[in-house]
Amino acid sequence: MFEKTNRMNLLFDFYQELLTTKQKAYVSFYYLDDYSLGEIAEEFEVSRQAIYDNIKRTEESLEKYEEKLGMLKKYQQREKLFSQLETQLTKKNFLDEQVKETLEQLKNID
């Protein structure tokens, strides 16, 4: 369950602007704030089943966005390459403060 939650949080980070207001709210409460389906249903005055169905459809939408756009996959590939580069530079004693700062700047480009 932790892996799915982590993946949904990452997909939400990348694609939340493509979701409706209601989808954003439900997924945010469920995955980010760890609310139960019952708590969300109570908050929005709808049935638990309605919340469940909406979250499942939203999960499918997020996966479809990822399938088509691949932003998460590219992000993970970049992170892996940055890590490898950092390791290689450290082994060769090339990792000074300026190089560290440049790597951090590259990692934080949106």
mmCIF file with all atom_site columns, C-alpha atoms in Angstrom, residues 16-95:
data_model
loop_
_atom_site.group_PDB
_atom_site.id
_atom_site.type_symbol
_atom_site.label_atom_id
_atom_site.label_alt_id
_atom_site.label_comp_id
_atom_site.label_asym_id
_atom_site.label_entity_id
_atom_site.label_seq_id
_atom_site.pdbx_PDB_ins_code
_atom_site.Cartn_x
_atom_site.Cartn_y
_atom_site.Cartn_z
_atom_site.occupancy
_atom_site.B_iso_or_equiv
_atom_site.pdbx_formal_charge
_atom_site.auth_seq_id
_atom_site.auth_comp_id
_atom_site.auth_asym_id
_atom_site.auth_atom_id
_atom_site.pdbx_PDB_model_num
ATOM 1  C CA . GLN A 1 16 ? -2.961  17.784 -10.382 1.00 0.00 ? 16 GLN A CA 1
ATOM 2  C CA . GLU A 1 17 ? -3.598  20.782 -12.626 1.00 0.00 ? 17 GLU A CA 1
ATOM 3  C CA . LEU A 1 18 ? -5.312  18.423 -15.093 1.00 0.00 ? 18 LEU A CA 1
ATOM 4  C CA . LEU A 1 19 ? -7.856  17.315 -12.481 1.00 0.00 ? 19 LEU A CA 1
ATOM 5  C CA . THR A 1 20 ? -11.158 18.872 -11.524 1.00 0.00 ? 20 THR A CA 1
ATOM 6  C CA . THR A 1 21 ? -11.500 20.739 -8.243  1.00 0.00 ? 21 THR A CA 1
ATOM 7  C CA . LYS A 1 22 ? -13.433 17.838 -6.734  1.00 0.00 ? 22 LYS A CA 1
ATOM 8  C CA . GLN A 1 23 ? -10.844 15.270 -7.894  1.00 0.00 ? 23 GLN A CA 1
ATOM 9  C CA . LYS A 1 24 ? -8.032  17.353 -6.417  1.00 0.00 ? 24 LYS A CA 1
ATOM 10 C CA . ALA A 1 25 ? -9.845  17.668 -3.099  1.00 0.00 ? 25 ALA A CA 1
ATOM 11 C CA . TYR A 1 26 ? -10.700 13.977 -2.762  1.00 0.00 ? 26 TYR A CA 1
ATOM 12 C CA . VAL A 1 27 ? -7.232  12.751 -3.748  1.00 0.00 ? 27 VAL A CA 1
ATOM 13 C CA . SER A 1 28 ? -5.563  15.336 -1.542  1.00 0.00 ? 28 SER A CA 1
ATOM 14 C CA . PHE A 1 29 ? -7.622  14.319 1.484   1.00 0.00 ? 29 PHE A CA 1
ATOM 15 C CA . TYR A 1 30 ? -7.174  10.605 0.796   1.00 0.00 ? 30 TYR A CA 1
ATOM 16 C CA . TYR A 1 31 ? -3.506  10.374 -0.178  1.00 0.00 ? 31 TYR A CA 1
ATOM 17 C CA . LEU A 1 32 ? -1.856  13.483 1.224   1.00 0.00 ? 32 LEU A CA 1
ATOM 18 C CA . ASP A 1 33 ? -3.839  13.962 4.427   1.00 0.00 ? 33 ASP A CA 1
ATOM 19 C CA . ASP A 1 34 ? -4.567  10.258 5.055   1.00 0.00 ? 34 ASP A CA 1
ATOM 20 C CA . TYR A 1 35 ? -8.318  10.732 5.586   1.00 0.00 ? 35 TYR A CA 1
ATOM 21 C CA . SER A 1 36 ? -10.509 7.645  5.426   1.00 0.00 ? 36 SER A CA 1
ATOM 22 C CA . LEU A 1 37 ? -13.222 7.330  2.806   1.00 0.00 ? 37 LEU A CA 1
ATOM 23 C CA . GLY A 1 38 ? -15.789 7.827  5.565   1.00 0.00 ? 38 GLY A CA 1
ATOM 24 C CA . GLU A 1 39 ? -14.149 11.019 6.782   1.00 0.00 ? 39 GLU A CA 1
ATOM 25 C CA . ILE A 1 40 ? -14.042 12.448 3.270   1.00 0.00 ? 40 ILE A CA 1
ATOM 26 C CA . ALA A 1 41 ? -17.656 11.440 2.652   1.00 0.00 ? 41 ALA A CA 1
ATOM 27 C CA . GLU A 1 42 ? -18.699 13.189 5.844   1.00 0.00 ? 42 GLU A CA 1
ATOM 28 C CA . GLU A 1 43 ? -16.722 16.306 4.932   1.00 0.00 ? 43 GLU A CA 1
ATOM 29 C CA . PHE A 1 44 ? -18.367 16.570 1.500   1.00 0.00 ? 44 PHE A CA 1
ATOM 30 C CA . GLU A 1 45 ? -21.769 15.194 2.549   1.00 0.00 ? 45 GLU A CA 1
ATOM 31 C CA . VAL A 1 46 ? -21.770 12.410 -0.043  1.00 0.00 ? 46 VAL A CA 1
ATOM 32 C CA . SER A 1 47 ? -21.683 8.637  0.220   1.00 0.00 ? 47 SER A CA 1
ATOM 33 C CA . ARG A 1 48 ? -18.556 6.679  0.972   1.00 0.00 ? 48 ARG A CA 1
ATOM 34 C CA . GLN A 1 49 ? -19.143 4.804  -2.301  1.00 0.00 ? 49 GLN A CA 1
ATOM 35 C CA . ALA A 1 50 ? -19.196 8.089  -4.253  1.00 0.00 ? 50 ALA A CA 1
ATOM 36 C CA . ILE A 1 51 ? -15.830 9.029  -2.782  1.00 0.00 ? 51 ILE A CA 1
ATOM 37 C CA . TYR A 1 52 ? -14.400 5.584  -3.510  1.00 0.00 ? 52 TYR A CA 1
ATOM 38 C CA . ASP A 1 53 ? -15.616 5.653  -7.125  1.00 0.00 ? 53 ASP A CA 1
ATOM 39 C CA . ASN A 1 54 ? -14.290 9.152  -7.704  1.00 0.00 ? 54 ASN A CA 1
ATOM 40 C CA . ILE A 1 55 ? -10.865 8.331  -6.253  1.00 0.00 ? 55 ILE A CA 1
ATOM 41 C CA . LYS A 1 56 ? -10.619 5.150  -8.365  1.00 0.00 ? 56 LYS A CA 1
ATOM 42 C CA . ARG A 1 57 ? -11.514 7.071  -11.544 1.00 0.00 ? 57 ARG A CA 1
ATOM 43 C CA . THR A 1 58 ? -8.999  9.762  -10.632 1.00 0.00 ? 58 THR A CA 1
ATOM 44 C CA . GLU A 1 59 ? -6.282  7.154  -10.072 1.00 0.00 ? 59 GLU A CA 1
ATOM 45 C CA . GLU A 1 60 ? -7.019  5.780  -13.543 1.00 0.00 ? 60 GLU A CA 1
ATOM 46 C CA . SER A 1 61 ? -6.838  9.285  -15.005 1.00 0.00 ? 61 SER A CA 1
ATOM 47 C CA . LEU A 1 62 ? -3.504  9.956  -13.329 1.00 0.00 ? 62 LEU A CA 1
ATOM 48 C CA . GLU A 1 63 ? -2.105  6.678  -14.687 1.00 0.00 ? 63 GLU A CA 1
ATOM 49 C CA . LYS A 1 64 ? -3.358  7.543  -18.197 1.00 0.00 ? 64 LYS A CA 1
ATOM 50 C CA . TYR A 1 65 ? -1.713  10.963 -18.014 1.00 0.00 ? 65 TYR A CA 1
ATOM 51 C CA . GLU A 1 66 ? 1.523   9.298  -17.000 1.00 0.00 ? 66 GLU A CA 1
ATOM 52 C CA . GLU A 1 67 ? 1.209   6.735  -19.788 1.00 0.00 ? 67 GLU A CA 1
ATOM 53 C CA . LYS A 1 68 ? 0.820   9.509  -22.364 1.00 0.00 ? 68 LYS A CA 1
ATOM 54 C CA . LEU A 1 69 ? 3.125   12.184 -20.951 1.00 0.00 ? 69 LEU A CA 1
ATOM 55 C CA . GLY A 1 70 ? 5.668   10.201 -18.914 1.00 0.00 ? 70 GLY A CA 1
ATOM 56 C CA . MET A 1 71 ? 6.609   13.053 -16.603 1.00 0.00 ? 71 MET A CA 1
ATOM 57 C CA . LEU A 1 72 ? 7.121   10.827 -13.554 1.00 0.00 ? 72 LEU A CA 1
ATOM 58 C CA . LYS A 1 73 ? 9.207   8.316  -15.500 1.00 0.00 ? 73 LYS A CA 1
ATOM 59 C CA . LYS A 1 74 ? 11.436  11.100 -16.859 1.00 0.00 ? 74 LYS A CA 1
ATOM 60 C CA . TYR A 1 75 ? 11.764  12.605 -13.394 1.00 0.00 ? 75 TYR A CA 1
ATOM 61 C CA . GLN A 1 76 ? 12.823  9.251  -11.933 1.00 0.00 ? 76 GLN A CA 1
ATOM 62 C CA . GLN A 1 77 ? 15.334  8.715  -14.732 1.00 0.00 ? 77 GLN A CA 1
ATOM 63 C CA . ARG A 1 78 ? 16.822  12.174 -14.140 1.00 0.00 ? 78 ARG A CA 1
ATOM 64 C CA . GLU A 1 79 ? 17.057  11.566 -10.396 1.00 0.00 ? 79 GLU A CA 1
ATOM 65 C CA . LYS A 1 80 ? 18.868  8.281  -11.004 1.00 0.00 ? 80 LYS A CA 1
ATOM 66 C CA . LEU A 1 81 ? 21.335  9.923  -13.404 1.00 0.00 ? 81 LEU A CA 1
ATOM 67 C CA . PHE A 1 82 ? 21.967  12.820 -10.998 1.00 0.00 ? 82 PHE A CA 1
ATOM 68 C CA . SER A 1 83 ? 22.684  10.336 -8.244  1.00 0.00 ? 83 SER A CA 1
ATOM 69 C CA . GLN A 1 84 ? 25.092  8.383  -10.467 1.00 0.00 ? 84 GLN A CA 1
ATOM 70 C CA . LEU A 1 85 ? 26.824  11.602 -11.521 1.00 0.00 ? 85 LEU A CA 1
ATOM 71 C CA . GLU A 1 86 ? 27.175  12.715 -7.919  1.00 0.00 ? 86 GLU A CA 1
ATOM 72 C CA . THR A 1 87 ? 28.663  9.335  -6.962  1.00 0.00 ? 87 THR A CA 1
ATOM 73 C CA . GLN A 1 88 ? 31.105  9.408  -9.862  1.00 0.00 ? 88 GLN A CA 1
ATOM 74 C CA . LEU A 1 89 ? 32.219  12.967 -9.101  1.00 0.00 ? 89 LEU A CA 1
ATOM 75 C CA . THR A 1 90 ? 32.646  12.126 -5.406  1.00 0.00 ? 90 THR A CA 1
ATOM 76 C CA . LYS A 1 91 ? 34.820  9.098  -6.195  1.00 0.00 ? 91 LYS A CA 1
ATOM 77 C CA . LYS A 1 92 ? 37.096  11.255 -8.349  1.00 0.00 ? 92 LYS A CA 1
ATOM 78 C CA . ASN A 1 93 ? 37.148  14.103 -5.815  1.00 0.00 ? 93 ASN A CA 1
ATOM 79 C CA . PHE A 1 94 ? 35.553  16.502 -8.307  1.00 0.00 ? 94 PHE A CA 1
ATOM 80 C CA . LEU A 1 95 ? 32.585  17.242 -6.099  1.00 0.00 ? 95 LEU A CA 1
#
